[in-house]
JSON list of C-alpha atoms in Angstrom, two decimals:
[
{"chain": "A", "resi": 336, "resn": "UNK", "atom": "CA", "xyz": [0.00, 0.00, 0.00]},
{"chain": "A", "resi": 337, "resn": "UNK", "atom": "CA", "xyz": [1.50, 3.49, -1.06]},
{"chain": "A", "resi": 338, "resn": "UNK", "atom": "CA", "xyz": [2.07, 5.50, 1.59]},
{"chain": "A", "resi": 339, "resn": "UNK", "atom": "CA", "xyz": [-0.62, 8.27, 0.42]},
{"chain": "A", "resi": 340, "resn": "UNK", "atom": "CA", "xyz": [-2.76, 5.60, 0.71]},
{"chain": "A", "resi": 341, "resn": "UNK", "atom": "CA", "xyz": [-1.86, 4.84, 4.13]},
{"chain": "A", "resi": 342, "resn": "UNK", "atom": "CA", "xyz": [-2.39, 8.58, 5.32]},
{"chain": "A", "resi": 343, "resn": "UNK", "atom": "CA", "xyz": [-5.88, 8.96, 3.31]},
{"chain": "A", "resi": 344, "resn": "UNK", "atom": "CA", "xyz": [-6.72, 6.28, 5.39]},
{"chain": "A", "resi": 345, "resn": "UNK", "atom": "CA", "xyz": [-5.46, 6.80, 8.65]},
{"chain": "A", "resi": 346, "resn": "UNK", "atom": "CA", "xyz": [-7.04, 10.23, 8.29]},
{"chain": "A", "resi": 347, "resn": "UNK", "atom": "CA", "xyz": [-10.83, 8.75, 7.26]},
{"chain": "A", "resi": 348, "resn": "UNK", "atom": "CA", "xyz": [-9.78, 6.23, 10.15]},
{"chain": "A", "resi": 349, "resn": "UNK", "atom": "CA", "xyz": [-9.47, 9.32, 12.76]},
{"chain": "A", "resi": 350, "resn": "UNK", "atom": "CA", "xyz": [-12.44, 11.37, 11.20]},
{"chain": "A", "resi": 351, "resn": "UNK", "atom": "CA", "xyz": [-14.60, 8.07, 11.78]},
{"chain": "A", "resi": 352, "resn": "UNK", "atom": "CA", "xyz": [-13.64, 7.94, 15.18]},
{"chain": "A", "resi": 353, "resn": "UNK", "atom": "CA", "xyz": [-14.03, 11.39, 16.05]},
{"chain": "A", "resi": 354, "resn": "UNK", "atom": "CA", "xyz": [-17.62, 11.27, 14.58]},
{"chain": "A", "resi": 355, "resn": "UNK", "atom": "CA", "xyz": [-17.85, 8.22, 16.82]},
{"chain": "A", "resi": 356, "resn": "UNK", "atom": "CA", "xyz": [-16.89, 10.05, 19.86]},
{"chain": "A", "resi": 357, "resn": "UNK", "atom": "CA", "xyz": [-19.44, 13.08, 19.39]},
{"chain": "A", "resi": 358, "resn": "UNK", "atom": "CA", "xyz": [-22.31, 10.45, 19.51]},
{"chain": "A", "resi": 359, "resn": "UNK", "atom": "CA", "xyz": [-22.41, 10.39, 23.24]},
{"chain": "A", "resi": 360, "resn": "UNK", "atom": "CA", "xyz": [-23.00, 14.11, 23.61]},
{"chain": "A", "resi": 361, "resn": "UNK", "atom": "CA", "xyz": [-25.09, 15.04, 20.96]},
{"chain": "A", "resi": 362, "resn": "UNK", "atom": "CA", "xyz": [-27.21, 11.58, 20.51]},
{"chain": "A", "resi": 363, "resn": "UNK", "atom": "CA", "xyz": [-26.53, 10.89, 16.91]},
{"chain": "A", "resi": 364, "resn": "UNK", "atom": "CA", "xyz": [-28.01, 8.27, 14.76]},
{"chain": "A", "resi": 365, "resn": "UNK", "atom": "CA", "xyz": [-27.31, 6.28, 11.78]},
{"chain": "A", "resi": 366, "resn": "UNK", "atom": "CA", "xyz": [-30.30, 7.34, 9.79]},
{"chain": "A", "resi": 367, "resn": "UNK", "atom": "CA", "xyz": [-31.31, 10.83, 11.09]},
{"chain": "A", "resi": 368, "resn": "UNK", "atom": "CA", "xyz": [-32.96, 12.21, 8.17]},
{"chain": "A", "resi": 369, "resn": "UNK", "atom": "CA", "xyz": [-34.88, 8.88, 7.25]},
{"chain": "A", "resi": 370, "resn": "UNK", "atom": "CA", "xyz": [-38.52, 10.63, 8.13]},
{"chain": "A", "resi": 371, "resn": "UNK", "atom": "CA", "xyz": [-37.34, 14.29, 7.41]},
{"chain": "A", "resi": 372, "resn": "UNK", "atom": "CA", "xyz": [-35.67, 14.14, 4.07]},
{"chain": "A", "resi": 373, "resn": "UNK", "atom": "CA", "xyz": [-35.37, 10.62, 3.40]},
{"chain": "A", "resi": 374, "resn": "UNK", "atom": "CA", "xyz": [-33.06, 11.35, 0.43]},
{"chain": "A", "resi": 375, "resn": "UNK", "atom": "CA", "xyz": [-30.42, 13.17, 2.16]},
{"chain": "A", "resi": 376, "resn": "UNK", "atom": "CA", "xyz": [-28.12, 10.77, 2.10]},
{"chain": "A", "resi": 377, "resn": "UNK", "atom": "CA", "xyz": [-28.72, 10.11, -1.78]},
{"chain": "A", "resi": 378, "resn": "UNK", "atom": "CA", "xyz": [-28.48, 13.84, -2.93]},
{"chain": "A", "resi": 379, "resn": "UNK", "atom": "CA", "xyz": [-25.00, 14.24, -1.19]},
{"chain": "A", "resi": 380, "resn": "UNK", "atom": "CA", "xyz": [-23.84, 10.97, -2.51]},
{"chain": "A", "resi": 381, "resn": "UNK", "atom": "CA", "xyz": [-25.17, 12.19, -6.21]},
{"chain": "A", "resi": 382, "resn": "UNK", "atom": "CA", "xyz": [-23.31, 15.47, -5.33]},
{"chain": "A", "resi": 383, "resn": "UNK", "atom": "CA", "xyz": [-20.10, 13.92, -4.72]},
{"chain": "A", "resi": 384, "resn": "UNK", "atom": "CA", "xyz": [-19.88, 11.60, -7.63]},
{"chain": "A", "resi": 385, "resn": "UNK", "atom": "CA", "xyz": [-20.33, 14.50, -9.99]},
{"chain": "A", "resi": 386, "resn": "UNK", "atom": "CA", "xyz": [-17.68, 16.65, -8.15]},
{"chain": "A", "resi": 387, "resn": "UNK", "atom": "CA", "xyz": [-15.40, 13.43, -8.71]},
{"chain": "A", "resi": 388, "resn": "UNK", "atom": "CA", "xyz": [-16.54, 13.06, -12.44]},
{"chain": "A", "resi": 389, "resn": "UNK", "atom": "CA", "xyz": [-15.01, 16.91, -12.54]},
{"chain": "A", "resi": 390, "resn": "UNK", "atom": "CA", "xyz": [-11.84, 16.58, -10.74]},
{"chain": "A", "resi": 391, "resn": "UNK", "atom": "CA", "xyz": [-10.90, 12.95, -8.97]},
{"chain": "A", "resi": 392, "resn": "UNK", "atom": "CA", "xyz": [-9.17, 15.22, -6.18]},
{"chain": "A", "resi": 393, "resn": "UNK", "atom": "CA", "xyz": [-11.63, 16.55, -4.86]},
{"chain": "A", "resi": 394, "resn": "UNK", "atom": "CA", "xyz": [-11.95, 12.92, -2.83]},
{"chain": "A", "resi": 395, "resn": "UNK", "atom": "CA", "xyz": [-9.39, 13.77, -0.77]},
{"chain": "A", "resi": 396, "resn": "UNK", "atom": "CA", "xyz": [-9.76, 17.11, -0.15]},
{"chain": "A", "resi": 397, "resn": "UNK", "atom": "CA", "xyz": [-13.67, 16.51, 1.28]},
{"chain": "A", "resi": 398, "resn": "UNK", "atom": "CA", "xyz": [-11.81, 14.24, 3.34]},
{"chain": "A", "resi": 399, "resn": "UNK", "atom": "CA", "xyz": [-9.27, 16.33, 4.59]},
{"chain": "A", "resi": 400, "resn": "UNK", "atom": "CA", "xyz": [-12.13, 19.67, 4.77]},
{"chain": "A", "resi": 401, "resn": "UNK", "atom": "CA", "xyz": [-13.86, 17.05, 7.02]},
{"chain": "A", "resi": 402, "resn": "UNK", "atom": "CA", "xyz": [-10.91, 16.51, 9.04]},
{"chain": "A", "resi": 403, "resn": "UNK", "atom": "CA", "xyz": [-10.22, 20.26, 9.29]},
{"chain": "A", "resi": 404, "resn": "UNK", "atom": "CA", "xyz": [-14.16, 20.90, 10.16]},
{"chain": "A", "resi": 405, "resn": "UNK", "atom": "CA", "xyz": [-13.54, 18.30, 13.52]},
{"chain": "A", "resi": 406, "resn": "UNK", "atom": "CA", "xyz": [-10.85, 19.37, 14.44]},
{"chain": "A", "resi": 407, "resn": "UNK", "atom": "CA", "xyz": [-11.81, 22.71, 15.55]},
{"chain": "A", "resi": 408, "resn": "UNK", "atom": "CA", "xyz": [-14.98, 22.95, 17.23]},
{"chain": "A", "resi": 409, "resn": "UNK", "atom": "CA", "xyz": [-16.32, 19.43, 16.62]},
{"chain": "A", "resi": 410, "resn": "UNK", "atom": "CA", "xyz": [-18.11, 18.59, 13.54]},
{"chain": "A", "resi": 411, "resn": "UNK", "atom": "CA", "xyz": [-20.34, 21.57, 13.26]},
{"chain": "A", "resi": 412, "resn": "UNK", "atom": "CA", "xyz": [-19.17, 22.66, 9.47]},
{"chain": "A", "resi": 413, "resn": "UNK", "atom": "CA", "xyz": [-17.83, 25.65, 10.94]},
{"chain": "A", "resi": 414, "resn": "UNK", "atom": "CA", "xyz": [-15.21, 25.42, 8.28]},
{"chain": "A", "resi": 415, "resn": "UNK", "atom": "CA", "xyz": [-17.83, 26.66, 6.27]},
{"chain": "A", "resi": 416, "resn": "UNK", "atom": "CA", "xyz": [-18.62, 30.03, 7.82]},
{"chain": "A", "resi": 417, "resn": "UNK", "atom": "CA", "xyz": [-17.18, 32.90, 5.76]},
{"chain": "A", "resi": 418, "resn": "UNK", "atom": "CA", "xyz": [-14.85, 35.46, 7.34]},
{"chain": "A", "resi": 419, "resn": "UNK", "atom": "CA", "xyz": [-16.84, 39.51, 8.06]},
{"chain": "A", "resi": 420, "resn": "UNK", "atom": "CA", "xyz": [-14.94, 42.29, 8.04]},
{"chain": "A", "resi": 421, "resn": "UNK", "atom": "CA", "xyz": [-14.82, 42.24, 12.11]},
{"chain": "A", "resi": 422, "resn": "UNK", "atom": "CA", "xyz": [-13.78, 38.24, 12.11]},
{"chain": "A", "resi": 423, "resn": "UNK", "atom": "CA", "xyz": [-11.52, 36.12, 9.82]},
{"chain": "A", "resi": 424, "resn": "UNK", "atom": "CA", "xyz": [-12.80, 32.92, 9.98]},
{"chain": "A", "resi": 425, "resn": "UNK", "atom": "CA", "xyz": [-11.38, 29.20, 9.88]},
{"chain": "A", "resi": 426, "resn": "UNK", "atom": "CA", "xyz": [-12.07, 28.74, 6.19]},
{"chain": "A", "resi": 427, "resn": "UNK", "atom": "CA", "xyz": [-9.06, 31.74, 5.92]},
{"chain": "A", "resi": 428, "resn": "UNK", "atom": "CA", "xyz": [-6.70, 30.38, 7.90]},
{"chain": "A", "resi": 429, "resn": "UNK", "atom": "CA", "xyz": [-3.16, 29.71, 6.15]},
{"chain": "A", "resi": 430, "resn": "UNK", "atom": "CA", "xyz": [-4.00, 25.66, 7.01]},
{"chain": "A", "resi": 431, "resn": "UNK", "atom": "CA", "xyz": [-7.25, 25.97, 4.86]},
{"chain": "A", "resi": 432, "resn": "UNK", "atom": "CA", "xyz": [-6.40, 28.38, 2.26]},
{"chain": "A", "resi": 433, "resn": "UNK", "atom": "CA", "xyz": [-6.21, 27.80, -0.36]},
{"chain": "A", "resi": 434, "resn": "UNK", "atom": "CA", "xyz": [-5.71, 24.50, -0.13]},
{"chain": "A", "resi": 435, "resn": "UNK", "atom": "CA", "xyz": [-9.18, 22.65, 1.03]},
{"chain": "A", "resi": 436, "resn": "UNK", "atom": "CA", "xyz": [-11.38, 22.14, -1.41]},
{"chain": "A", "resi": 437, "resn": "UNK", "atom": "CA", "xyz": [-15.17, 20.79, -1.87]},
{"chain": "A", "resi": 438, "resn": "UNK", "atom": "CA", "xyz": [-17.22, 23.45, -0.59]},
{"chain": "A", "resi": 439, "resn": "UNK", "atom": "CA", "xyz": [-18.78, 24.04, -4.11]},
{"chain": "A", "resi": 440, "resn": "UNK", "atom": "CA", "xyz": [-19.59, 20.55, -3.76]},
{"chain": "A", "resi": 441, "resn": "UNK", "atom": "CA", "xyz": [-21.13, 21.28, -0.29]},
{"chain": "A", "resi": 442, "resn": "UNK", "atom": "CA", "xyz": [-22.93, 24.51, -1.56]},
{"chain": "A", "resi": 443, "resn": "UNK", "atom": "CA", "xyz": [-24.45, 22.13, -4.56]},
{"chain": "A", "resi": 444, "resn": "UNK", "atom": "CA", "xyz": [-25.84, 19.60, -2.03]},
{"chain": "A", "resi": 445, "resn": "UNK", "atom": "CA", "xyz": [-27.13, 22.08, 0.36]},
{"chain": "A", "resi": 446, "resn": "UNK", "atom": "CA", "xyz": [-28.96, 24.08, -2.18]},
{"chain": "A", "resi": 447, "resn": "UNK", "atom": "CA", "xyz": [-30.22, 20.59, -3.71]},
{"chain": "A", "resi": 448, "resn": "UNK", "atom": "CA", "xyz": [-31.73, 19.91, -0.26]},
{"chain": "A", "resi": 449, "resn": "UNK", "atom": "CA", "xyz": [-32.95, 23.11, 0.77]},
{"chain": "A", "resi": 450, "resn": "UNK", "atom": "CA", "xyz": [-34.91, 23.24, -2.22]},
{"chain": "A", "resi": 451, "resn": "UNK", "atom": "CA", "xyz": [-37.01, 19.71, -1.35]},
{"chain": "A", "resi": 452, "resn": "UNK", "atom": "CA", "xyz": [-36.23, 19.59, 2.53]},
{"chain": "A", "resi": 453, "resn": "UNK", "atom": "CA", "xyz": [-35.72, 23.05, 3.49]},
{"chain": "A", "resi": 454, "resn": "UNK", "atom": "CA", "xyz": [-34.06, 23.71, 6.79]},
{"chain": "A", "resi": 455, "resn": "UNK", "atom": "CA", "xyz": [-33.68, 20.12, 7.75]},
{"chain": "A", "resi": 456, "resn": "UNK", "atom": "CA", "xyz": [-30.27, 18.55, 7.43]},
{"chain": "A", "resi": 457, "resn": "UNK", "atom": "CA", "xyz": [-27.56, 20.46, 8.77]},
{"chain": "A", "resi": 458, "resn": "UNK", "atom": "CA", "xyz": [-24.25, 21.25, 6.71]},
{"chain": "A", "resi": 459, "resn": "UNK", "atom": "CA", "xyz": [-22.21, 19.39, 9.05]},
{"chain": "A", "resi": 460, "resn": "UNK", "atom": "CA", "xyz": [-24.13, 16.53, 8.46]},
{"chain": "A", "resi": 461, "resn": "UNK", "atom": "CA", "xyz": [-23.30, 17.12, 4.95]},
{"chain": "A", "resi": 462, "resn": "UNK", "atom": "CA", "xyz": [-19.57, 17.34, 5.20]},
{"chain": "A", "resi": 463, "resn": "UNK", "atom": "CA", "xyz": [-20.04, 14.03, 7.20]},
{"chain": "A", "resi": 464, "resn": "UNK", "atom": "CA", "xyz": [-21.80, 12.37, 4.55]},
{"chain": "A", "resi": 465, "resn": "UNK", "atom": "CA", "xyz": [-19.24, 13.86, 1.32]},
{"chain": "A", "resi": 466, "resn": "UNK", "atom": "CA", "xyz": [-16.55, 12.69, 3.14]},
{"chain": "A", "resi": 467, "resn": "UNK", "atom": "CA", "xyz": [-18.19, 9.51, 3.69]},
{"chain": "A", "resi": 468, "resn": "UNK", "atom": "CA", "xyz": [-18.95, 9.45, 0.01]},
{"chain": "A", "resi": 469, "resn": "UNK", "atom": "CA", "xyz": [-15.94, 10.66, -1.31]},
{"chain": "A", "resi": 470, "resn": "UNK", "atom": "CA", "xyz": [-14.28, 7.14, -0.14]},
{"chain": "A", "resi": 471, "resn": "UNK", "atom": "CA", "xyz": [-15.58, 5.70, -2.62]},
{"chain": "A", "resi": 472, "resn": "UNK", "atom": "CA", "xyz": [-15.62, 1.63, -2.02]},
{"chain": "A", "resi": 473, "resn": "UNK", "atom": "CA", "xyz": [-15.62, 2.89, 1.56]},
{"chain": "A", "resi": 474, "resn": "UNK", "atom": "CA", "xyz": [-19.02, 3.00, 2.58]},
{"chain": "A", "resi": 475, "resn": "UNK", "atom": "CA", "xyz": [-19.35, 3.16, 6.26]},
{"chain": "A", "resi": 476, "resn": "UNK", "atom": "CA", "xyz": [-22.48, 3.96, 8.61]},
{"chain": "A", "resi": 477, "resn": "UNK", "atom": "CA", "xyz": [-22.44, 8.14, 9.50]},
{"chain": "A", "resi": 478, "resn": "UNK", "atom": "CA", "xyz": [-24.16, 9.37, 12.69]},
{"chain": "A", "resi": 479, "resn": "UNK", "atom": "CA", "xyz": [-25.94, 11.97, 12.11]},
{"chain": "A", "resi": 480, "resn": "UNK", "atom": "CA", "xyz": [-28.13, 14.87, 13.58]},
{"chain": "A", "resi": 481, "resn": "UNK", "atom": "CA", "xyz": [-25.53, 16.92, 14.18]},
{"chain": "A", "resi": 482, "resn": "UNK", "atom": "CA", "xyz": [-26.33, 21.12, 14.59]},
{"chain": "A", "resi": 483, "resn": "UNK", "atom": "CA", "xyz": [-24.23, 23.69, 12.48]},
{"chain": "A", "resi": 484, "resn": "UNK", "atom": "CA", "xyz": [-21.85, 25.86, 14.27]},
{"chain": "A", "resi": 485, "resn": "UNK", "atom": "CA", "xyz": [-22.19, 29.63, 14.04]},
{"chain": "A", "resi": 486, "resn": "UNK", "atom": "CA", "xyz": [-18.84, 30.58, 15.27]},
{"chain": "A", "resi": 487, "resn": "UNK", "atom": "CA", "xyz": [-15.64, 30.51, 13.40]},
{"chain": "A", "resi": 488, "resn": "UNK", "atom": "CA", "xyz": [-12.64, 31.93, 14.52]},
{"chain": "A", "resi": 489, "resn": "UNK", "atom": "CA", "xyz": [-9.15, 31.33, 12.65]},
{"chain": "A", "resi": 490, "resn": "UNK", "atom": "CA", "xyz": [-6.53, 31.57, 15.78]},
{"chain": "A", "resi": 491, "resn": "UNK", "atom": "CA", "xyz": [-8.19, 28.11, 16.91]},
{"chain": "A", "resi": 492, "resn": "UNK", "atom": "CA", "xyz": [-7.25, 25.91, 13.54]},
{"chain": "A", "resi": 493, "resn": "UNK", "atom": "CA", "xyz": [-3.57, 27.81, 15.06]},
{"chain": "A", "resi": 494, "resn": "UNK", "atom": "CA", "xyz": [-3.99, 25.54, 17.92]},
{"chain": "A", "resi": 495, "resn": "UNK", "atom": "CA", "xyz": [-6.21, 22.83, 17.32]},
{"chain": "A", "resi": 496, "resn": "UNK", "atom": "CA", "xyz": [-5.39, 21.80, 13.84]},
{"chain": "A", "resi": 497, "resn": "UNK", "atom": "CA", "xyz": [-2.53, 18.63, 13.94]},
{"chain": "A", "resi": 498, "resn": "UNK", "atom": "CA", "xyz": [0.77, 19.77, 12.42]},
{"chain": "A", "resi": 499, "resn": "UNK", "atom": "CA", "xyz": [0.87, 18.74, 8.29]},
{"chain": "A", "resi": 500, "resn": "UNK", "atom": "CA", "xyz": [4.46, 16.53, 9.73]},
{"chain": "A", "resi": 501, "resn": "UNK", "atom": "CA", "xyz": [2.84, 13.99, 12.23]},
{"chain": "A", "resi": 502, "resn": "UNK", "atom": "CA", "xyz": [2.91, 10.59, 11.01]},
{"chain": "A", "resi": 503, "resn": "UNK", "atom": "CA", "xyz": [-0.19, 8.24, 11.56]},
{"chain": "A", "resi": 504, "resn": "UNK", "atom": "CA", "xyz": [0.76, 7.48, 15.13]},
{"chain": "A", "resi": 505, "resn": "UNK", "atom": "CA", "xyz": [1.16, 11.38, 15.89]},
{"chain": "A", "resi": 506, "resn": "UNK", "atom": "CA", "xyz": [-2.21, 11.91, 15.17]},
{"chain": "A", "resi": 507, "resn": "UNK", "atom": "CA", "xyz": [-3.88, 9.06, 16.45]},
{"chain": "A", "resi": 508, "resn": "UNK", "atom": "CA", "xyz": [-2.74, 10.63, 19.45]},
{"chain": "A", "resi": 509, "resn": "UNK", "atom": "CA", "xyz": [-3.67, 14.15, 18.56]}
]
């Protein structure tokens, strides 16, 4: 196995398990939307695989924007939030710009959903589910239910973001 390989998954390994972890506080389910926009889970999954029909990257970078979201705040898609001129926000930090990518493959899915299930599934949920998606072969269970974050604030991906030089075993303890 290359070793990019390795890291992609060691990284969807540690994103799993921090979604894992959140379940205890916030009461997640597998299955969230399945009364309230039953095809939430389809419309992201659509979503992705015509991102990935654009540019095959973009896998690994809704991976990695996933990774960035949890890391600061918890899964609440504050990564999203765009900077005001009295805050500069995550999505601005040096460790995100420019170098995530997939939000216009977030923005698609959201605006797909608002427009048959509006106000229902959150955009954190969303990132949850790309990421999950973007895996291809991968297909794993998601918890979801989680609640979008409204703060974003770029001095914590400064100190809650894992340095780009940890190896696997550096950030499985991260």
């Amino acid at each position: 196995m290359s070793s990019k390989k390795l890291i992609s998954l060691s990284i969807t390994l540690i994103v799993v398990l921090l979604c894992r972890s959140v379940q205890l506080e916030a009461q997640l389910q597998v299955g969230f939307y399945t009364n309230s926009c039953s095809f939430a889970e389809f419309i992201v999954k659509e979503e992705v695989r015509k991102g990935f029909m654009r540019d095959r990257g973009v896998a690994a970078g809704l991976v990695r924007l996933h990774f960035h979201d949890c890391f600061v705040r918890g899964c609440d898609a504050s990564v999203l939030i765009d900077s005001t001129p009295l805050n500069t926000a995550e999505k601005d930090s040096p460790a995100n710009n420019p170098s995530l990518r997939g939000f216009e493959i977030i923005d698609n899915a959201k605006a797909r959903l608002e427009a048959v299930c509006k106000g229902v599934v959150s955009c954190a949920d969303i990132v949850a589910f790309a990421a999950r998606d973007s895996t291809g072969g991968l297909g794993y269970d998601v918890l979801s239910g989680r609640r979008d974050g409204k703060t974003s604030l770029v001095l914590e991906t400064l100190t809650n973001l894992p340095a780009p030089t940890l190896d696997a075993n550096q950030l499985t303890q991260f």
